[in-house]
mmCIF file of C-alpha atoms and ligand atoms in Angstrom:
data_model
loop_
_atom_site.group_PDB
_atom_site.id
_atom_site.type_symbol
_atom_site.label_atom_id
_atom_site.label_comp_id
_atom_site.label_asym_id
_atom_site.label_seq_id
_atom_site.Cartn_x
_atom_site.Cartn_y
_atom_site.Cartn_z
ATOM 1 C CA UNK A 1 14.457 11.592 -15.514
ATOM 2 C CA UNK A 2 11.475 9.990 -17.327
ATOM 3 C CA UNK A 3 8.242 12.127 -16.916
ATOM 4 C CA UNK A 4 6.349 8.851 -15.649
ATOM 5 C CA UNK A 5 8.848 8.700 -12.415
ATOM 6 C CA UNK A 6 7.729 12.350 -11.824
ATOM 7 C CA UNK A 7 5.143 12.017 -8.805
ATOM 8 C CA UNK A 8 2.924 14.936 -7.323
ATOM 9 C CA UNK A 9 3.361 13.811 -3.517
ATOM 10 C CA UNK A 10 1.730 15.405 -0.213
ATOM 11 C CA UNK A 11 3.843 15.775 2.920
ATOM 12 C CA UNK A 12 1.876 16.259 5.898
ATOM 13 C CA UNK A 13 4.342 16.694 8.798
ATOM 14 C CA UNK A 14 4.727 19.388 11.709
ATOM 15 C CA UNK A 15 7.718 19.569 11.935
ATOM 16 C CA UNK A 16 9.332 22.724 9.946
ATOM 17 C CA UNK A 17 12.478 21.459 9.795
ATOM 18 C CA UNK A 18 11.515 17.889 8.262
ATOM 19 C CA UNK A 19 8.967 19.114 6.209
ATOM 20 C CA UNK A 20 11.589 21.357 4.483
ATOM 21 C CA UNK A 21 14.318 18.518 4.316
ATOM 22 C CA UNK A 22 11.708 16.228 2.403
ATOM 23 C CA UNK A 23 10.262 18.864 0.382
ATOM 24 C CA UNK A 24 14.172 20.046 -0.833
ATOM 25 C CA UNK A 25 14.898 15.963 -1.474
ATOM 26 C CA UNK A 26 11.447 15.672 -3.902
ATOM 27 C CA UNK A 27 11.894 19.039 -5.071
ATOM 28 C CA UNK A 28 15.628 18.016 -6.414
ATOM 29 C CA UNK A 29 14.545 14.907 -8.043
ATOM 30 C CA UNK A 30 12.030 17.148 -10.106
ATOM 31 C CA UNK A 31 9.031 15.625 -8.094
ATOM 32 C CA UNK A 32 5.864 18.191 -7.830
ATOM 33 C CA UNK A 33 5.492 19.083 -3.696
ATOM 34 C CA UNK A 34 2.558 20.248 -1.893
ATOM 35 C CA UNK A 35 2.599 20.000 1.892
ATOM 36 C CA UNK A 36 0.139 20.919 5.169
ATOM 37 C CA UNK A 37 1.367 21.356 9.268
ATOM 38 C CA UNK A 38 -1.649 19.924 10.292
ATOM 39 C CA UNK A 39 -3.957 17.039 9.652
ATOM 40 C CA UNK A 40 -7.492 18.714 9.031
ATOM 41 C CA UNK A 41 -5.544 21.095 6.317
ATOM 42 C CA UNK A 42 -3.959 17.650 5.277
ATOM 43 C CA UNK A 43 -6.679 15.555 4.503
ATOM 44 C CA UNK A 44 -8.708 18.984 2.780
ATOM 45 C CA UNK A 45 -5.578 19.470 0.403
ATOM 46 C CA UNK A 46 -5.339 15.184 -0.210
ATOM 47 C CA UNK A 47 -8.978 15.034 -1.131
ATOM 48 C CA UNK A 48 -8.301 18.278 -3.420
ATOM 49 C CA UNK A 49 -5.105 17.853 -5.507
ATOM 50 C CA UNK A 50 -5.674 14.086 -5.745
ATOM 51 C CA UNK A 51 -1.431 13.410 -5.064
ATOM 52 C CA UNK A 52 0.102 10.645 -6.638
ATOM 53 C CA UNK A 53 1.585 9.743 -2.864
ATOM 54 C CA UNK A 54 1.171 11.137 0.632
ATOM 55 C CA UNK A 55 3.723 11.544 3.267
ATOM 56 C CA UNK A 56 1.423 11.572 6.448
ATOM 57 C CA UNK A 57 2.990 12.059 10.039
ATOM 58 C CA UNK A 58 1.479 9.896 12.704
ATOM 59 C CA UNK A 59 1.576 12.638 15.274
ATOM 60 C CA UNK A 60 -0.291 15.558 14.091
ATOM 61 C CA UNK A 61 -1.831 18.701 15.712
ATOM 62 C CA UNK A 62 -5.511 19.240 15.048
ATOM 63 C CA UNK A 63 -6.049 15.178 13.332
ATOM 64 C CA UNK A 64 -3.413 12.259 13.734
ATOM 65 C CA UNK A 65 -2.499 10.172 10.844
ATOM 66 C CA UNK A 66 -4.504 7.490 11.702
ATOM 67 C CA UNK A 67 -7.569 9.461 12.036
ATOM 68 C CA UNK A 68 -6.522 11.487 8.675
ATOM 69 C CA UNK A 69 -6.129 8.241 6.945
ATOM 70 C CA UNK A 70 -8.943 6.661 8.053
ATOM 71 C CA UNK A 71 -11.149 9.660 7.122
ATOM 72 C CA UNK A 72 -9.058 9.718 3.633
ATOM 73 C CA UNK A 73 -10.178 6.229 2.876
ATOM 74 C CA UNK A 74 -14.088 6.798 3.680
ATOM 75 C CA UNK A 75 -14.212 9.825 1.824
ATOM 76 C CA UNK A 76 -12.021 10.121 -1.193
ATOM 77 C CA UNK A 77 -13.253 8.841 -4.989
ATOM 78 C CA UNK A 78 -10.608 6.761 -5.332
ATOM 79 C CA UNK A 79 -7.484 5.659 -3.731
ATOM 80 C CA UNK A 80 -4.319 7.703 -2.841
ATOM 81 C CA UNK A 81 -1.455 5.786 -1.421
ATOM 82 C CA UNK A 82 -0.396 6.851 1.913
ATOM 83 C CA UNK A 83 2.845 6.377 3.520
ATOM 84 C CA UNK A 84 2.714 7.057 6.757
ATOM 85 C CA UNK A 85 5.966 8.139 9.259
ATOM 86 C CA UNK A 86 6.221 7.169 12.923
ATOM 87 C CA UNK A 87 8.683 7.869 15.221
ATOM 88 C CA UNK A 88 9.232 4.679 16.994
ATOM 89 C CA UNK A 89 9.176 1.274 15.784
ATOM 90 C CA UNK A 90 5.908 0.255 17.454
ATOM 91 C CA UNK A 91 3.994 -2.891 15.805
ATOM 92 C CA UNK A 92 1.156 -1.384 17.583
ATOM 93 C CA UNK A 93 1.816 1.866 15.450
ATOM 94 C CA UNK A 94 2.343 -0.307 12.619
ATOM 95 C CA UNK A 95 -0.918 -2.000 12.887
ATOM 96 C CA UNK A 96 -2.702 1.010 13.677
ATOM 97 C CA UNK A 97 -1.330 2.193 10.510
ATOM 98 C CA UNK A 98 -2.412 -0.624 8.281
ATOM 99 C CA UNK A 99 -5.457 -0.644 9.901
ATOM 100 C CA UNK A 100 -6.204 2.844 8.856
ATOM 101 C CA UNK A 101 -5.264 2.089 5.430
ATOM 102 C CA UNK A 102 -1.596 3.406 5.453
ATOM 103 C CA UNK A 103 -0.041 1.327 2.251
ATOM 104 C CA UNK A 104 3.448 1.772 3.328
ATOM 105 C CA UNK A 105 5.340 2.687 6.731
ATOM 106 C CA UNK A 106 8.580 4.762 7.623
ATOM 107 C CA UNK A 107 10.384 4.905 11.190
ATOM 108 C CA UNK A 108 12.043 8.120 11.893
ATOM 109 C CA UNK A 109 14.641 8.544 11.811
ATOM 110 C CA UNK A 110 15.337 7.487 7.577
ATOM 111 C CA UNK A 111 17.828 7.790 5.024
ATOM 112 C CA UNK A 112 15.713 10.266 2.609
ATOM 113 C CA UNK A 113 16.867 8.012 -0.066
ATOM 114 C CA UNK A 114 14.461 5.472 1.200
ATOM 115 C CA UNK A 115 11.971 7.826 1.292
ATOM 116 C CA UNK A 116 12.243 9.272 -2.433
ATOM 117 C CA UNK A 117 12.224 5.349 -3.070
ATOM 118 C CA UNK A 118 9.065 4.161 -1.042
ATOM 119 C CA UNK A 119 7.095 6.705 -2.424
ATOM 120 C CA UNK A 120 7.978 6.430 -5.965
ATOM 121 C CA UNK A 121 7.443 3.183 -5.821
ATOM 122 C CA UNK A 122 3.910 3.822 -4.545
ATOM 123 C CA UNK A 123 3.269 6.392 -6.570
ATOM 124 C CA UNK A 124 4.168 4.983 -10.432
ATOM 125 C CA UNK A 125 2.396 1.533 -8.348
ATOM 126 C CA UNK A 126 -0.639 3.762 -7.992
ATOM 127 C CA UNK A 127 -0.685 4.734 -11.755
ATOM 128 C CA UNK A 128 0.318 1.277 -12.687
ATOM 129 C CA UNK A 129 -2.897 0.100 -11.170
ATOM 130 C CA UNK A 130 -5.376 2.714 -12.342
ATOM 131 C CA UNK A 131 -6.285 0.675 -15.527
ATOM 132 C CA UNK A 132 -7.701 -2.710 -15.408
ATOM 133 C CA UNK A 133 -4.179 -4.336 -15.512
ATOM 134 C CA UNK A 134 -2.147 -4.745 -12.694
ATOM 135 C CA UNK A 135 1.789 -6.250 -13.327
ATOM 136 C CA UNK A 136 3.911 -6.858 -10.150
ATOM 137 C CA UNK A 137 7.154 -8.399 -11.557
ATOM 138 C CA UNK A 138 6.155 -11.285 -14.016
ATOM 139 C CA UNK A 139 2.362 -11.357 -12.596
ATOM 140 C CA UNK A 140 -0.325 -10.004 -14.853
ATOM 141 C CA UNK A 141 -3.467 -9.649 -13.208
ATOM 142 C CA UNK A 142 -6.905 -8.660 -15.040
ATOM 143 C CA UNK A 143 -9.552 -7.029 -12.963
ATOM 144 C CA UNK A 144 -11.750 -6.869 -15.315
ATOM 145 C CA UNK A 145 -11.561 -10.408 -16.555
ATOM 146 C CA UNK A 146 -10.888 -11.470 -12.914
ATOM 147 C CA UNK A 147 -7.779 -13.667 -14.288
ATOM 148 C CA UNK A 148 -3.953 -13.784 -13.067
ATOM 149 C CA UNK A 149 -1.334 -14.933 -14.716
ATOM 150 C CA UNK A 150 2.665 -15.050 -14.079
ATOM 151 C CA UNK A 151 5.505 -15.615 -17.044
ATOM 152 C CA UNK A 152 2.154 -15.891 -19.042
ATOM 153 C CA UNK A 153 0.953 -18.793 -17.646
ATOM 154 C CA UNK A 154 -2.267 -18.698 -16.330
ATOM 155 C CA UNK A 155 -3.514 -19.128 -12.744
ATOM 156 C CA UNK A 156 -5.670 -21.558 -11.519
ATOM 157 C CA UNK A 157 -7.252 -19.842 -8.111
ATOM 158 C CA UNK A 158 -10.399 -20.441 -6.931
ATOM 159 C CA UNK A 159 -12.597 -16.951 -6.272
ATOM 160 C CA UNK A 160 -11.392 -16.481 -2.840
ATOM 161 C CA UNK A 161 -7.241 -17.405 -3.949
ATOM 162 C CA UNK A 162 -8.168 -14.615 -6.402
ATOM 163 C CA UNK A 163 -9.373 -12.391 -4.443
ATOM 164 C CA UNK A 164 -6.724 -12.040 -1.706
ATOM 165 C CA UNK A 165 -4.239 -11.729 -4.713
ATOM 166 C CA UNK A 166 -5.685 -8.980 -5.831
ATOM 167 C CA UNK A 167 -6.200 -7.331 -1.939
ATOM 168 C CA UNK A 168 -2.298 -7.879 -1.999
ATOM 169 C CA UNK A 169 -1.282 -6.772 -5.776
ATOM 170 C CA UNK A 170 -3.598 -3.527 -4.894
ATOM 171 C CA UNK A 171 -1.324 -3.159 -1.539
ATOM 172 C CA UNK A 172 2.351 -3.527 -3.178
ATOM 173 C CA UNK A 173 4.816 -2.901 -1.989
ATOM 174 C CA UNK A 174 2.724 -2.661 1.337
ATOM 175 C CA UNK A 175 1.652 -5.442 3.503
ATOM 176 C CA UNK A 176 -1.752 -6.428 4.369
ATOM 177 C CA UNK A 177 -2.674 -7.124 8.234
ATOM 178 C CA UNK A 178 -4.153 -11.327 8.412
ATOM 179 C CA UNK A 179 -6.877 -8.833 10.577
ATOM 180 C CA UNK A 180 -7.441 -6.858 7.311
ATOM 181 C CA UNK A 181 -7.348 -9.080 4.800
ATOM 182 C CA UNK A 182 -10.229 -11.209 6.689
ATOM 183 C CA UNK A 183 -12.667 -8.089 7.366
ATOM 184 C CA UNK A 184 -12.205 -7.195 3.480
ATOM 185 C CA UNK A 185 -12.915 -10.896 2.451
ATOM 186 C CA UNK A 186 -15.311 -11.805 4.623
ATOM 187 C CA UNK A 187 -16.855 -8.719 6.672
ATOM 188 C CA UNK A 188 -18.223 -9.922 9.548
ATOM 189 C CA UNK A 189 -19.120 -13.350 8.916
ATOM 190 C CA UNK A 190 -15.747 -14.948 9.517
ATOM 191 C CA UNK A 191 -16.500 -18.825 8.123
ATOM 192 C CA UNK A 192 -13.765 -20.139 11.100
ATOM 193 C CA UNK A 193 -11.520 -19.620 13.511
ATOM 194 C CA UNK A 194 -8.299 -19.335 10.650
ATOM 195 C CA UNK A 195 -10.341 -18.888 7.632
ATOM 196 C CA UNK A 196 -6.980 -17.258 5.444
ATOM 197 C CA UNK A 197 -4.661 -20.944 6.357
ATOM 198 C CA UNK A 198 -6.200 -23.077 4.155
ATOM 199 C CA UNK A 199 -6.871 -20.059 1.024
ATOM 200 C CA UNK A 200 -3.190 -19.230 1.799
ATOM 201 C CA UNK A 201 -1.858 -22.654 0.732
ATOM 202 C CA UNK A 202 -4.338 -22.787 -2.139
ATOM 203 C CA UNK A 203 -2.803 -19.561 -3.415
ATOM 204 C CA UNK A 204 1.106 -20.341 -2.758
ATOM 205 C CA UNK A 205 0.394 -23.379 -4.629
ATOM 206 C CA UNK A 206 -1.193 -22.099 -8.020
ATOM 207 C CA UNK A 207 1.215 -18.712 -7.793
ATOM 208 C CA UNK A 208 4.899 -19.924 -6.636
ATOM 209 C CA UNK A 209 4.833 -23.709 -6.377
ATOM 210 C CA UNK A 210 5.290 -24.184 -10.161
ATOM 211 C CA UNK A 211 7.932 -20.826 -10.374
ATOM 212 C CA UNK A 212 11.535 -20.859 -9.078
ATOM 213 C CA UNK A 213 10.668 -17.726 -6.683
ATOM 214 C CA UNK A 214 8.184 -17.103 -4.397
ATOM 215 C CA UNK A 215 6.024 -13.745 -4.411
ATOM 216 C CA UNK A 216 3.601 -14.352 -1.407
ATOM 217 C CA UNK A 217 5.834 -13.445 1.488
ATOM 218 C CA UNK A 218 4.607 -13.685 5.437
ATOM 219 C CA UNK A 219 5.801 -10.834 7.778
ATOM 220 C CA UNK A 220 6.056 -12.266 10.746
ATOM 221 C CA UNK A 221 3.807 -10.643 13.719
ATOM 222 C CA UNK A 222 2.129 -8.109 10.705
ATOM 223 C CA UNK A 223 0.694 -10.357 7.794
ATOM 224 C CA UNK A 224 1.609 -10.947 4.033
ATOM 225 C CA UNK A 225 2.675 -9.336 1.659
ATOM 226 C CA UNK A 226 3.667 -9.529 -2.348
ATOM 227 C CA UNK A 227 7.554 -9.612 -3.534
ATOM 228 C CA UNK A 228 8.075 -8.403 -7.199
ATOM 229 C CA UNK A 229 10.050 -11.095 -8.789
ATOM 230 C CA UNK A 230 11.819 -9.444 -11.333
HETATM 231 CA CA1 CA X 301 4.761 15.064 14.393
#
């Protein structure tokens, strides 16, 4: 295996058992494991060792997920992806999640092949986006020159089309709440009742009218999300 898959990732699960199950599945793939029972210890040890990914159990002793999260996003220097593991299905879970700033969601039970994928995904994603260049399939986005382009054709978005791009390239794989992506574009002063419909179309029609495949994807009931394309 390539040293770039290699990713330091933080389980933070109560359960003995599970926690030793995903540990042994990283561990054999070569990846770097570091876990916590609890969610205080948790968050300490995520803030600390900076892990390219985090495994976070919604139901913890001492702090949930979402509350270990939450408090991860408010305090850390910069971001760490967080996949976070529930054990039902719940879309209120799900959106609790989000909310929170979980990037990525698992329902127990899962195939620990899915797991070893999610996270590597998120965490060479995370890496990926640490310079001023982000590249989801064939789109290139600048952050520092505030451009996008795909197949190396350039974008034309307006500020806000650009902007929710980039709240979307930063979340891939994840998906973005409608709920989130408003507060992060416009705080509290929402301009309408359905400010995102109109910037939506905007943006589907400078990113995939003009390409044979679409990347901005709706989740029904959750929000939107980004598809790599190649
Ligand atoms: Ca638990």
């Amino acid at each position: 295996m390539d040293s770039q898959d290699i990713v330091r990732v933080l389980i933070i699960e109560d359960n003995l058992a599970l926690r030793s199950n995903m540990a042994a599945a990283f561990e054999a793939e070569g990846h770097i494991v570091d876990f916590a029972a609890e969610g205080t210890a948790g968050l300490q040890l995520a803030m600390q060792t900076h892990p390219d990914v985090v495994v976070l159990d919604l139901g913890l002793p001492g702090m949930d997920g979402v509350e270990v999260c939450r408090q991860l996003r408010a305090r850390a220097d910069r971001h760490v992806p967080v996949l976070m593991l529930t054990a039902r299905d719940s879309l209120e879970d799900k959106l609790g999640g989000f909310a929170a700033g979980a990037d990525d969601y698992l329902t127990k039970p899962f195939a620990e092949a899915e797991l070893l994928a999610r996270c590597l995904a998120l965490g060479v994603r995370h890496r990926a986006g640490t310079g001023h260049r982000l590249q989801i399939g064939s789109l290139c986005i600048d952050r520092r020159l505030g451009s996008a382009s795909r197949h190396g054709q350039a974008l034309n978005l307006h500020q806000t089309g650009y902007r929710i791009l980039l709240e979307l390239a930063e979340a891939w794989p994840g998906t973005l709440t409608r709920s989130h992506l408003v507060t992060r574009l416009w705080g509290e002063d929402v301009p309408d009742s359905d400010p995102l419909r109109s910037h939506l179309y905007l943006l589907r029609q400078a990113l995939d009218k003009p390409f044979a495949t679409a990347m901005l994807e709706t989740v029904h009931g959750v929000g939107f999300r980004l598809v790599a394309d190649s």
